[in-house]
Coordinates of C-alpha atoms in Angstrom, one line a residue:
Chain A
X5 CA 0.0 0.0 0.0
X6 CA 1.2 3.5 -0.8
X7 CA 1.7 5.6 2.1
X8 CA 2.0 9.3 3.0
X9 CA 5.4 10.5 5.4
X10 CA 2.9 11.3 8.3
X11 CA 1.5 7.2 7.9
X12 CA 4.7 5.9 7.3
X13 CA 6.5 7.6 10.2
X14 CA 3.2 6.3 12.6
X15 CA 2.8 3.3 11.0
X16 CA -0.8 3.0 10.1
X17 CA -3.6 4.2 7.6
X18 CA -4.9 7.9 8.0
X19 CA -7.9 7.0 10.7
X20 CA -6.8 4.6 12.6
X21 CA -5.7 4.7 16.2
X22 CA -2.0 3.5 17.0
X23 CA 0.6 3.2 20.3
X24 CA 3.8 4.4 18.8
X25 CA 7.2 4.7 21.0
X26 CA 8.3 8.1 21.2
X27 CA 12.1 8.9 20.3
X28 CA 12.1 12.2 22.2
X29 CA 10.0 14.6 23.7
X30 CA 11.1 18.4 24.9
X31 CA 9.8 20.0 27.9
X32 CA 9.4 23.7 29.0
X33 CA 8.8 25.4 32.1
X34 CA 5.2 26.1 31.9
X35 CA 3.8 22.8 30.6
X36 CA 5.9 20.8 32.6
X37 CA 6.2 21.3 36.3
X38 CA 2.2 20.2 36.3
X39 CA 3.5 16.9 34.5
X40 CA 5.7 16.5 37.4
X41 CA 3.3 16.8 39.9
X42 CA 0.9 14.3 38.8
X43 CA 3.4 11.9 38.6
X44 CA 4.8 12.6 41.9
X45 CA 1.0 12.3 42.9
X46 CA 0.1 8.4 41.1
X47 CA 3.9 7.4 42.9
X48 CA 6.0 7.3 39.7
X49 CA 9.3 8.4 40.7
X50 CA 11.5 7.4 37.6
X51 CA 11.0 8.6 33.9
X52 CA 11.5 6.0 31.6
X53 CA 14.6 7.3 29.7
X54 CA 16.3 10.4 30.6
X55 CA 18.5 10.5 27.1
X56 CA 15.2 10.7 25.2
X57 CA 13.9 14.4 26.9
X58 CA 15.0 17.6 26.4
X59 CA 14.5 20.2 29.2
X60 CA 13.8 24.1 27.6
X61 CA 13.1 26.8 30.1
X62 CA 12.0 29.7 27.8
X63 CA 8.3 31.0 28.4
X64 CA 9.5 33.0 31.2
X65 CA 13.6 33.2 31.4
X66 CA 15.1 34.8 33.1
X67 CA 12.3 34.0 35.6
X68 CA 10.4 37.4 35.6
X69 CA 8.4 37.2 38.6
X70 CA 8.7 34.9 42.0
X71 CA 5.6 32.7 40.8
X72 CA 7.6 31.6 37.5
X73 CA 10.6 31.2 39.7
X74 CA 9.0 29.2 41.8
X75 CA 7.9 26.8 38.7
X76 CA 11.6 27.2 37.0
X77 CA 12.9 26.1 40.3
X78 CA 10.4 23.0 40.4
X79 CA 11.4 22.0 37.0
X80 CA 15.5 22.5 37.9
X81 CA 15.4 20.3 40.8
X82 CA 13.1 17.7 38.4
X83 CA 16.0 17.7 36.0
X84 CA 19.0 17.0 38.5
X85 CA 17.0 14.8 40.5
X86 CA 16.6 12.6 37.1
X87 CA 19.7 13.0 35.8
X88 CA 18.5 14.3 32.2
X89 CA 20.7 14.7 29.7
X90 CA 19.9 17.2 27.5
X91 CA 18.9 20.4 29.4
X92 CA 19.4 24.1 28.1
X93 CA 19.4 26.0 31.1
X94 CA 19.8 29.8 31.6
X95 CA 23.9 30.3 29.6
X96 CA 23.1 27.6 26.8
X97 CA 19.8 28.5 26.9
X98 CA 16.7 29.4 24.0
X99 CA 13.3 29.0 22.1
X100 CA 12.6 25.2 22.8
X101 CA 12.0 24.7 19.0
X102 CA 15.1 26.3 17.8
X103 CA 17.0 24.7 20.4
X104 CA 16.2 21.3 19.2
X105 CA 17.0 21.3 15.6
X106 CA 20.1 23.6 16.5
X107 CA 21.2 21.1 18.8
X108 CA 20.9 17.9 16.4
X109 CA 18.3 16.7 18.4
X110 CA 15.8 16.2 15.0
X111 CA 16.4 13.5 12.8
X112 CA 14.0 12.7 9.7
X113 CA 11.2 10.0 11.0
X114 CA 11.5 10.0 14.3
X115 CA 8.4 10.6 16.4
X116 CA 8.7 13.2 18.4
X117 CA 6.4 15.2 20.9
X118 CA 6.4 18.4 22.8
X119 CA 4.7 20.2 25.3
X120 CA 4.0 23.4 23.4
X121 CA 1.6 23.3 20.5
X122 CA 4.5 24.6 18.2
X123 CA 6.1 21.3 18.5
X124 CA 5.1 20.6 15.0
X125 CA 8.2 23.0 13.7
X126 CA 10.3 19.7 13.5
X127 CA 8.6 18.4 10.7
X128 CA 10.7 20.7 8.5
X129 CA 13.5 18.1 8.7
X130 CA 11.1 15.1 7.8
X131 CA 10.3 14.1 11.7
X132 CA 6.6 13.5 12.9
X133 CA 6.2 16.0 15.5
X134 CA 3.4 17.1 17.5
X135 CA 2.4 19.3 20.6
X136 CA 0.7 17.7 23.5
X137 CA -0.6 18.9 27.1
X138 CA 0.8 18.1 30.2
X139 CA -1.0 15.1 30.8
X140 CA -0.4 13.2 27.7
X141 CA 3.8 14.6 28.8
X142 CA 3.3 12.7 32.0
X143 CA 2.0 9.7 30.4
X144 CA 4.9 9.8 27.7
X145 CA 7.5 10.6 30.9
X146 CA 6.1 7.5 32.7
X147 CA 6.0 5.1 29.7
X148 CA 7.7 6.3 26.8
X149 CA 4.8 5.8 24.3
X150 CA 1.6 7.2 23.4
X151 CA -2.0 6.9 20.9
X152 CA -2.3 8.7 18.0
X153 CA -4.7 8.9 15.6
X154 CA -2.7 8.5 12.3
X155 CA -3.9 12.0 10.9
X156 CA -5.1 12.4 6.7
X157 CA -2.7 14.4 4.5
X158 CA -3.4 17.5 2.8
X159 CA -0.8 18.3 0.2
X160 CA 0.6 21.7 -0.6
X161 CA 2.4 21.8 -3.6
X162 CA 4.1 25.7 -3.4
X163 CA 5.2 26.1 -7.0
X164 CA 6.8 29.7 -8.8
X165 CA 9.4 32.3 -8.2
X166 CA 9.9 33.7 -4.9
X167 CA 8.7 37.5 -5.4
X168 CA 10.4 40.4 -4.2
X169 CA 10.8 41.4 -0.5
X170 CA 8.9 37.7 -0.2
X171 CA 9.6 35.1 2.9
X172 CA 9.2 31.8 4.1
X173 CA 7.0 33.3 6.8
X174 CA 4.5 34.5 3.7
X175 CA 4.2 31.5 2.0
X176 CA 2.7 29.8 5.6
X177 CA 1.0 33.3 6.2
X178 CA -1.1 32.9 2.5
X179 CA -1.8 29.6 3.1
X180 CA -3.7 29.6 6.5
X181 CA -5.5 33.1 5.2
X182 CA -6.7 30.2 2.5
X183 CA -8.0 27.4 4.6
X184 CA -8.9 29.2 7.5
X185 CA -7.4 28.7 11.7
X186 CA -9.3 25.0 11.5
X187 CA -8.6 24.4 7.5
X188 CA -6.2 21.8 8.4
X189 CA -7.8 20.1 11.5
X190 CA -6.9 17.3 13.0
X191 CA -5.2 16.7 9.8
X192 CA -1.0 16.9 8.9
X193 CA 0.2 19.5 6.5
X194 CA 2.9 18.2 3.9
X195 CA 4.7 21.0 2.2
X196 CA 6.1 20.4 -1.1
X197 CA 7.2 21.7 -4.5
X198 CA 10.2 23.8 -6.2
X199 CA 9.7 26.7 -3.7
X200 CA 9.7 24.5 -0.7
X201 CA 12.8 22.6 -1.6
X202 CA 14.9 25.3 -2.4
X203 CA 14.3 26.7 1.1
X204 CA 17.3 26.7 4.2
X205 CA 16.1 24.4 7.0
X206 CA 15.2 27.3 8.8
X207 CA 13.0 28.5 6.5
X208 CA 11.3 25.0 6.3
X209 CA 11.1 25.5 10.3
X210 CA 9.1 28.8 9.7
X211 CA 6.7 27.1 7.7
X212 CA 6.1 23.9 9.5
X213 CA 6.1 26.0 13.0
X214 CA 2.5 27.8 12.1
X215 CA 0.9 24.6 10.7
X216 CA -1.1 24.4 14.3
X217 CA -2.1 27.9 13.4
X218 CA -4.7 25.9 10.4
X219 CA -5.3 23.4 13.6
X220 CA -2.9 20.9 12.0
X221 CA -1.7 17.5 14.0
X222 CA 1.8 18.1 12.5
X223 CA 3.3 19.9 9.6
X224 CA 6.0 17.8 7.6
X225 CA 8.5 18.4 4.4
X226 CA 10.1 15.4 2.8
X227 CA 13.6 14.4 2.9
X228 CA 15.8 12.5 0.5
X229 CA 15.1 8.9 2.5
X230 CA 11.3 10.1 4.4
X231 CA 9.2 10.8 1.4
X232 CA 5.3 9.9 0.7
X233 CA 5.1 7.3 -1.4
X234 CA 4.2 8.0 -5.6
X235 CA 0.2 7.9 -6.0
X236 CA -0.1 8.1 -1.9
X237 CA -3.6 8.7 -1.0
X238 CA -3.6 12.9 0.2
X239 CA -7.1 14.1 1.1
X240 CA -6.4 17.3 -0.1
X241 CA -4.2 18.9 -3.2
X242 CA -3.8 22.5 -2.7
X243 CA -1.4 24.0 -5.8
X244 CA -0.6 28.0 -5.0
X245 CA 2.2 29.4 -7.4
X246 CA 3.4 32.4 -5.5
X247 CA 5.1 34.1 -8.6
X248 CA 2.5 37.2 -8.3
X249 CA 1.6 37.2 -4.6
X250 CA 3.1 40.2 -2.3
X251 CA 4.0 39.5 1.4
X252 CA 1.5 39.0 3.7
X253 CA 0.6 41.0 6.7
X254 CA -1.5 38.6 8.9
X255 CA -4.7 41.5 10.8
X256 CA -6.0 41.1 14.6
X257 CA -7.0 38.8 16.2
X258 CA -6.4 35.7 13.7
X259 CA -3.5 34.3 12.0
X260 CA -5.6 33.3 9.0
X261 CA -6.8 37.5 8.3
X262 CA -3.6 37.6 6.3
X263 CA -3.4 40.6 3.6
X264 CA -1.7 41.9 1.2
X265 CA 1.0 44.3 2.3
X266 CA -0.3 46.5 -0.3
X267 CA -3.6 46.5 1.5
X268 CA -1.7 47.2 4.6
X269 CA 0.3 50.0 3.3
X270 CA -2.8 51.5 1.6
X271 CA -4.3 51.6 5.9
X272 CA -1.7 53.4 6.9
X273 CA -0.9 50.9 9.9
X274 CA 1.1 53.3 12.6
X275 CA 2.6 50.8 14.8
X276 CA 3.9 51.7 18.8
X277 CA 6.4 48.3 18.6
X278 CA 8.3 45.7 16.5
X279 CA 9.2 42.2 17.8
X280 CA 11.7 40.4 16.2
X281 CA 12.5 36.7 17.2
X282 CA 10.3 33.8 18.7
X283 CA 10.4 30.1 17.6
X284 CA 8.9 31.2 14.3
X285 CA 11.2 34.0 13.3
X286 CA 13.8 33.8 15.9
X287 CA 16.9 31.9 14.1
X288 CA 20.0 33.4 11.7
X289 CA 18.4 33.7 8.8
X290 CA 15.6 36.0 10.6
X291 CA 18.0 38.0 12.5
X292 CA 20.4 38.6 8.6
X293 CA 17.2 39.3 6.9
X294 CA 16.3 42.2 9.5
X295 CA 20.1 43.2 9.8
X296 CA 19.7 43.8 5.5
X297 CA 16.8 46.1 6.1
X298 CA 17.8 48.2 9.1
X299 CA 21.8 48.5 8.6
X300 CA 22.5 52.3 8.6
X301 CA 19.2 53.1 9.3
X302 CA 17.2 54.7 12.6
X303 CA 13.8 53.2 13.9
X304 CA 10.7 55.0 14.7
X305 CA 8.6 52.6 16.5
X306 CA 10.1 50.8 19.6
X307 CA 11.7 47.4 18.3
X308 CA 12.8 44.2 20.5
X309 CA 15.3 42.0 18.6
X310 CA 15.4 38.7 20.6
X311 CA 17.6 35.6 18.8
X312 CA 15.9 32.2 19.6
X313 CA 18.9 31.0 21.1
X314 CA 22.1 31.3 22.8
X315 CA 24.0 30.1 19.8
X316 CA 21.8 32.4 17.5
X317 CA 22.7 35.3 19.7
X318 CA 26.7 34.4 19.5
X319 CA 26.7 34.2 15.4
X320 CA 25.3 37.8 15.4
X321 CA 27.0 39.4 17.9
X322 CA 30.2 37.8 16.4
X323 CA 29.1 39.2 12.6
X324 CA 28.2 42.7 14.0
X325 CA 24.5 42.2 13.9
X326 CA 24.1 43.3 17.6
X327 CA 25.8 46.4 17.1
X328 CA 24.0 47.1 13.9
X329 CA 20.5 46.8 15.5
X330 CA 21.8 48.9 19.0
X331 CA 23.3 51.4 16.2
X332 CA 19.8 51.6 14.5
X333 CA 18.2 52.2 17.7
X334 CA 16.7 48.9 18.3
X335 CA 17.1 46.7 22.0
X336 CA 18.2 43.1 21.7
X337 CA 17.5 40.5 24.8
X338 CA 19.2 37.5 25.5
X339 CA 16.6 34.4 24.4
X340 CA 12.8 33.6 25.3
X341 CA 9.6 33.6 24.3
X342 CA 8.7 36.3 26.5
X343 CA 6.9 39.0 24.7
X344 CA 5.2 36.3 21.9
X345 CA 2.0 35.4 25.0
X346 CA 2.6 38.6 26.6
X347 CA 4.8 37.7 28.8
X348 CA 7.4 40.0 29.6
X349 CA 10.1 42.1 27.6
X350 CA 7.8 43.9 25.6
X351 CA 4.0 43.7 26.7
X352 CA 1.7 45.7 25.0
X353 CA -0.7 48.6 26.6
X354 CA -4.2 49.7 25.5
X355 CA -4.6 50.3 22.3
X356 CA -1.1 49.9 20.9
X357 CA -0.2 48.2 18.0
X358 CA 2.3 46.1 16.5
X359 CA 4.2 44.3 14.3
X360 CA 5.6 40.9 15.5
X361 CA 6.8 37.9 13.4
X362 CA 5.4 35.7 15.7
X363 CA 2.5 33.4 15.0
X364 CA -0.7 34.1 16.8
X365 CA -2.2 37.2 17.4
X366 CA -5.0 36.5 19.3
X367 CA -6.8 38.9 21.4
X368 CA -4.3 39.9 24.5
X369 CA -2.0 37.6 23.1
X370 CA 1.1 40.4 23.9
X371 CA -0.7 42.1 26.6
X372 CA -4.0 44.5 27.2
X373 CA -7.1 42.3 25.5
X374 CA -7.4 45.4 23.4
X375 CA -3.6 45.9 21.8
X376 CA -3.4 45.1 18.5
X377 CA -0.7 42.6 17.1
X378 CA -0.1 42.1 13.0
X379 CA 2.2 39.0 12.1
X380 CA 4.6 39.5 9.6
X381 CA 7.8 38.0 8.2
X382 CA 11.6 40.0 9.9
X383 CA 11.6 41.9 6.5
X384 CA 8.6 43.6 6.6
X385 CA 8.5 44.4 10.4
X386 CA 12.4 45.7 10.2
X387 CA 10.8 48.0 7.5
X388 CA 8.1 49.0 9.5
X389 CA 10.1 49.7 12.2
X390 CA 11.7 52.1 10.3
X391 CA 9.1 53.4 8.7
X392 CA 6.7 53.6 12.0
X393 CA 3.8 52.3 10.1
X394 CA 3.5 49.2 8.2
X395 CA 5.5 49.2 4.8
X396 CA 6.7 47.1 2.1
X397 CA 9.9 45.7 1.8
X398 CA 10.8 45.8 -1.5
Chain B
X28 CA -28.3 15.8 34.2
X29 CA -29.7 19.5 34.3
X30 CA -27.4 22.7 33.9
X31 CA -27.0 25.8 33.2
X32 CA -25.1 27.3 30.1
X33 CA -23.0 30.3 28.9
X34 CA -23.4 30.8 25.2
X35 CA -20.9 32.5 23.2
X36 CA -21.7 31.6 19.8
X37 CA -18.2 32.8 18.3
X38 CA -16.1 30.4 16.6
X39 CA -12.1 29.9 17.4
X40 CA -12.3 30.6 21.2
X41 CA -8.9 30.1 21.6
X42 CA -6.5 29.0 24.8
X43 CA -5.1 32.9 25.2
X44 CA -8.9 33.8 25.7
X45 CA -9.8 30.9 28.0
X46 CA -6.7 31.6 29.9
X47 CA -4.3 34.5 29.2
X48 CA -0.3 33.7 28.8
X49 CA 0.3 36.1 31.1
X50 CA -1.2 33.9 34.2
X51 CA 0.5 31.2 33.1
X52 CA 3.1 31.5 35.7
X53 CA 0.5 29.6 37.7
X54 CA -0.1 26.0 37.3
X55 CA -2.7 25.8 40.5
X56 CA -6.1 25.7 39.2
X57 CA -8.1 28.3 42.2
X58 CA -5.5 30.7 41.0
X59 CA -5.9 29.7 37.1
X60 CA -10.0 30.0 37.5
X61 CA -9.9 33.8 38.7
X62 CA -9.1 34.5 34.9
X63 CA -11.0 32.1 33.2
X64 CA -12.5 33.4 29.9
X65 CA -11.2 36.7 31.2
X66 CA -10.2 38.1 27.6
X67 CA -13.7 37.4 26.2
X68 CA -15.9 37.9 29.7
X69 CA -14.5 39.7 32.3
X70 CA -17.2 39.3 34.7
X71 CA -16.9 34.9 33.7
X72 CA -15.3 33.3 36.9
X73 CA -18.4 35.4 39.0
X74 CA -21.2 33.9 37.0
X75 CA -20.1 30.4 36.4
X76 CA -21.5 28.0 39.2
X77 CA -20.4 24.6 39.7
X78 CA -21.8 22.2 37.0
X79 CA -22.4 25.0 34.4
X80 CA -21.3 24.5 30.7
X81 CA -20.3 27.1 28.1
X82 CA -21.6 26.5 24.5
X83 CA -19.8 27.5 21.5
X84 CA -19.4 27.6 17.9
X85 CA -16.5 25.9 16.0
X86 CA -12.9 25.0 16.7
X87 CA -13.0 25.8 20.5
X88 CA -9.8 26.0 22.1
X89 CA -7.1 26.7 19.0
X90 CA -3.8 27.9 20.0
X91 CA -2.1 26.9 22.9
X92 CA -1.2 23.5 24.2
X93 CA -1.6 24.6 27.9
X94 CA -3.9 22.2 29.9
X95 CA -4.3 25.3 32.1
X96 CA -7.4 26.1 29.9
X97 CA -9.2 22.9 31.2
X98 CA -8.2 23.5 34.3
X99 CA -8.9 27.2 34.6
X100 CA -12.3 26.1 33.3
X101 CA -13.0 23.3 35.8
X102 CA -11.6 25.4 38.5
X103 CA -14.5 27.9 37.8
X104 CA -16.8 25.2 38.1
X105 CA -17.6 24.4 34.5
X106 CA -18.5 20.8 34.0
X107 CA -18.0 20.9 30.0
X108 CA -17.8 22.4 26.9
X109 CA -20.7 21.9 24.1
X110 CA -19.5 22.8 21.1
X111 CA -19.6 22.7 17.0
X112 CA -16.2 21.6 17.1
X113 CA -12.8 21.6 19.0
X114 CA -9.3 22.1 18.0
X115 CA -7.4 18.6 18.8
X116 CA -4.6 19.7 21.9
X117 CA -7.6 21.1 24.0
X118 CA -9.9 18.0 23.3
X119 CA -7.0 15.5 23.6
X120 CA -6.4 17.4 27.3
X121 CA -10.2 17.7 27.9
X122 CA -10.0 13.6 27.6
X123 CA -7.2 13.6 29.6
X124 CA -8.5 15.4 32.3
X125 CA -12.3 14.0 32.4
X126 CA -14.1 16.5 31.4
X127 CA -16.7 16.6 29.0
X128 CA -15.7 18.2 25.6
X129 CA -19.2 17.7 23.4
X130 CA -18.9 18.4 19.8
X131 CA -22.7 19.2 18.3
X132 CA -23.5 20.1 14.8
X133 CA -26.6 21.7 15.7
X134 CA -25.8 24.4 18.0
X135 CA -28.3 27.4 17.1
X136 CA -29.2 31.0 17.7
X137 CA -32.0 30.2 20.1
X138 CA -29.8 28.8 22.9
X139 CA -29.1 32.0 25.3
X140 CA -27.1 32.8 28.2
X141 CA -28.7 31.3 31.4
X142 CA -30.8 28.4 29.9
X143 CA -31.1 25.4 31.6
X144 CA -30.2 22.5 29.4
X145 CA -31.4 18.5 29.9
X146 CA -28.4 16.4 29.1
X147 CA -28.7 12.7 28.2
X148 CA -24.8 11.3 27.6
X149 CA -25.9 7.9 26.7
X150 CA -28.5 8.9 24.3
X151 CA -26.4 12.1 22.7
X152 CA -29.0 14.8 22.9
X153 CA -29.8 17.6 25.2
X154 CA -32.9 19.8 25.7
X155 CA -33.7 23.3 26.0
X156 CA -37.9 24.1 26.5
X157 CA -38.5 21.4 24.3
X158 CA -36.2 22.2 21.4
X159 CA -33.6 19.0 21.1
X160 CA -29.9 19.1 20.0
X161 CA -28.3 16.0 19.1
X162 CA -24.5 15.3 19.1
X163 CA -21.8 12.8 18.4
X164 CA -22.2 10.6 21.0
X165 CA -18.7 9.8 23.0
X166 CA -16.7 7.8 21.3
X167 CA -16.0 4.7 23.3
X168 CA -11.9 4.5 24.2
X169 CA -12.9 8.2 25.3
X170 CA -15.1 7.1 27.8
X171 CA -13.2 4.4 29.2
X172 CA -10.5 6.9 30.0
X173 CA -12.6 9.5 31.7
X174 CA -14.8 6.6 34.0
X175 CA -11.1 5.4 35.2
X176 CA -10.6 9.2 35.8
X177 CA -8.3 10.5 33.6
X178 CA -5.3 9.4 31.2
X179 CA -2.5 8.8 33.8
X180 CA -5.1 5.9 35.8
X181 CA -3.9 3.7 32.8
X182 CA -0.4 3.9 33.9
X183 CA -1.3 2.7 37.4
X184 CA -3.9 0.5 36.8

């Protein structure tokens, strides 16, 4: 029988329910300090392999209040106490999901799962990967395996030339403003086509990262030895050639009201902030395509530059991209998530607006229930920075 | 089983509305519940009463990953959500956790804020002054995990 990536990697037809062993899962330290207390609570004291997790405090590092502390200092003692290997605490520390392809950790068909719904970023290097809560992370901790429900397949064959001023981040952007925040699910998203294999891992990463953002299960690209199978059964072919399309600006409060930048320049967007980073836009690639933009120029709206990770944050202050955003008037902090949920570094107040290259902009999702956030790629928010309003990046 | 519902007939009620990131550095529910809903309904953890249940259009709780939705819900009482559909973290934790994620097709204008609602579980309908919703009923392997009490009773049992 032919076979998509998504079935071969969980070994079963799209429908039907399966126990797979799980080659690794990554924790954080908001999801899972409640996965160690219920185990604590049913008497399991031991996890069942402590090479297979990866431990990434980043929602609130540095610990920005004594509550998240309290919870970073539950999940420190958690980690020593079980002798984990792979743990990227505050020095080597970052964005879980640029962490753990950085790291090596992702290898094309493994299974992998996550605490944080933006575990699905993985599949950019052919992995089945998926975001869980913390209960299903207790039950994986505990046993090493957990059900699935091998998930149907739609297709998206990206096809064209890559237009000017275009990014990764608009390709994802067009697509969920085409099938809508539940378009995909339940369902994986396989990415495919010229476009998509001519793309840098990261840029993959970018795309697979915001398939949960269409309510996908996981978002996968093929590799030379994962592929789906010739004549594979896909529920859904969707064929966009993005020769003619302009970068798209993503309006509150959904990541699927994405927009032509045109449109966006023709409304005369004034923006009060710019965030740079997160596990969408947050890796070298993001941070050169800003620097590009803003080198020798001054910014008008307030803009946070925050590399995903430790490693990310070395590369550019070794290249001079630290001092070219300081130079240009912009702040960089050392890595977290922080102002993507609101956070901290960067929370928004009434009525302010801004331009993030982050992947949700729900309603409070960076602070006061009635700021304003509009997802972009790094190009066009380093413009807009610039610029104070939003502007194309031509 | 009678209750009372809280209808907000919006689709994509996601996890950053149900509970806000920025109360996230909390994982105990009483705390979680005093900011249930608090984006969409400020004045939510006052009116919800033990046993209530929301109602809501489609793809309920997109987003997030964070259980703390369930919990912030349960924690303010809430027995269940009924709605057209749910996105697959928050009814994956919902299973988890016991509590009653209903997904119903027929979910109308005419159910309001404050009606009391006649539930039959087994027979997958409920009632409102003689108007009658039907729904997917639960899916067996989903109810053996919630009568043992939750995912992590498989482990120990």
């Amino acid at each position: 029988m032919k076979k998509t990536i998504t079935e071969k990697i969980l070994r079963g037809r799209a429908g039907e329910l399966v126990e797979r062993p799980i080659d690794l899962i990554m924790c954080h330290d908001v999801t899972t300090p409640p996965a160690i207390k219920m185990l604590k609570k049913i008497g399991i004291n031991k996890v069942w392999d402590k090479n297979k997790i990866v431990v990434c405090p980043d929602h609130f590092v540095p610990n920005k209040d004594i509550q998240s502390a309290e919870l970073a200092k539950e999940l420190d003692q958690w980690v020593k106490e079980q002798g984990i290997k792979h743990y990227y605490k505050l020095g080597c520390h970052g964005v879980c999901h640029a962490i753990l392809p950085e790291q090596g950790h992702v290898k094309p068909g493994m299974v992998i799962v996550g605490a944080d719904s933006h575990t699905c970023t993985y599949g950019a290097l052919g992995s089945f990967s998926t975001g869980i809560g913390s209960t299903d992370a207790a039950y994986v901790l505990a046993s090493g395996k957990l059900w699935f429900k091998v998930p149907p397949t739609l297709r998206f064959n990206i096809t064209g030339k890559m237009p000017k001023g275009f990014s990764a981040k608009d390709i994802i952007l067009y697509i969920i403003s085409q099938i809508g925040v539940d378009g995909a699910q339940y369902k994986a998203m396989e990415f495919g086509g010229e476009v998509i294999h001519r793309l840098l891992d990261e840029e993959k990463m970018t795309i697979c990262n915001m398939a949960i953002e269409a309510g996908a299960k996981n978002g996968i690209i093929e590799t030379k030895d994962y592929y789906s199978d010739k004549g594979c059964k896909y529920e859904k072919v969707y064929n966009y050639n993005i020769s003619d399309l302009e970068p798209i600006v993503a309006y509150p409060h959904l990541p699927s009201k994405g927009k032509p930048i045109s449109k966006a320049v023709r409304d005369n967007i004034k923006i009060d902030q710019v965030f740079i980073g997160s596990c969408t836009n947050g890796r070298y690639s993001d941070m050169e395509q800003a620097a590009q933009i803003l080198k020798g120029k001054k910014v008008k709206a307030r803009t946070i530059i925050i590399p995903a990770t430790t490693e990310v944050y070395k590369k550019c202050l070794k290249n001079g991209l630290i001092e070219l955003f300081l130079e240009s008037g912009c702040v960089v902090s050392t890595p977290t998530c922080g102002p993507c949920l609101g956070g901290h570094m960067g929370v928004l107040a009434q009525g302010e607006k801004c331009v993030s290259t982050t992947n949700r902009n729900f309603v409070g999702r960076m602070g006061h229930p009635k700021s304003q956030v509009y997802l972009a790629s790094p190009r066009v928010a380093a413009i807009s920075a610039i610029k104070g309003k939003i502007a194309h990046p031509r | 089983m009678k209750a009372k519902i809280h209808v907000y007939l919006k689709d994509s009620i996601n996890t950053d509305e149900i509970i806000p990131a920025r109360y996230l550095n909390s994982d105990k529910e009483e705390e979680l519940a005093k900011h249930a809903m608090e984006d969409l309904d400020k004045g939510f953890a006052k009116k919800a009463k033990k046993g209530d249940f929301i109602v809501a259009g489609k793809d309920f709780g997109c987003g997030s990953s964070r259980e703390h939705a369930i919990w912030a819900l349960r924690g303010a009482g809430i027995k269940g959500v009924i709605a057209e559909s749910f996105a697959r973290i928050f009814y994956r934790n919902a299973i988890n956790n016991g509590f009653l994620a209903i997904e119903c097709r027929e979910i109308d204008k005419n159910l309001k804020s404050g009606d009391i609602i006649e539930l039959s579980l087994e027979k997958g309908f409920f009632t409102v002054k003689d108007r009658k919703y039907r729904f997917t009923p639960i899916p067996e392997f989903v109810k053996e995990i919630m009568e043992k009490g939750g995912l992590l009773k498989r482990l120990t049992t």
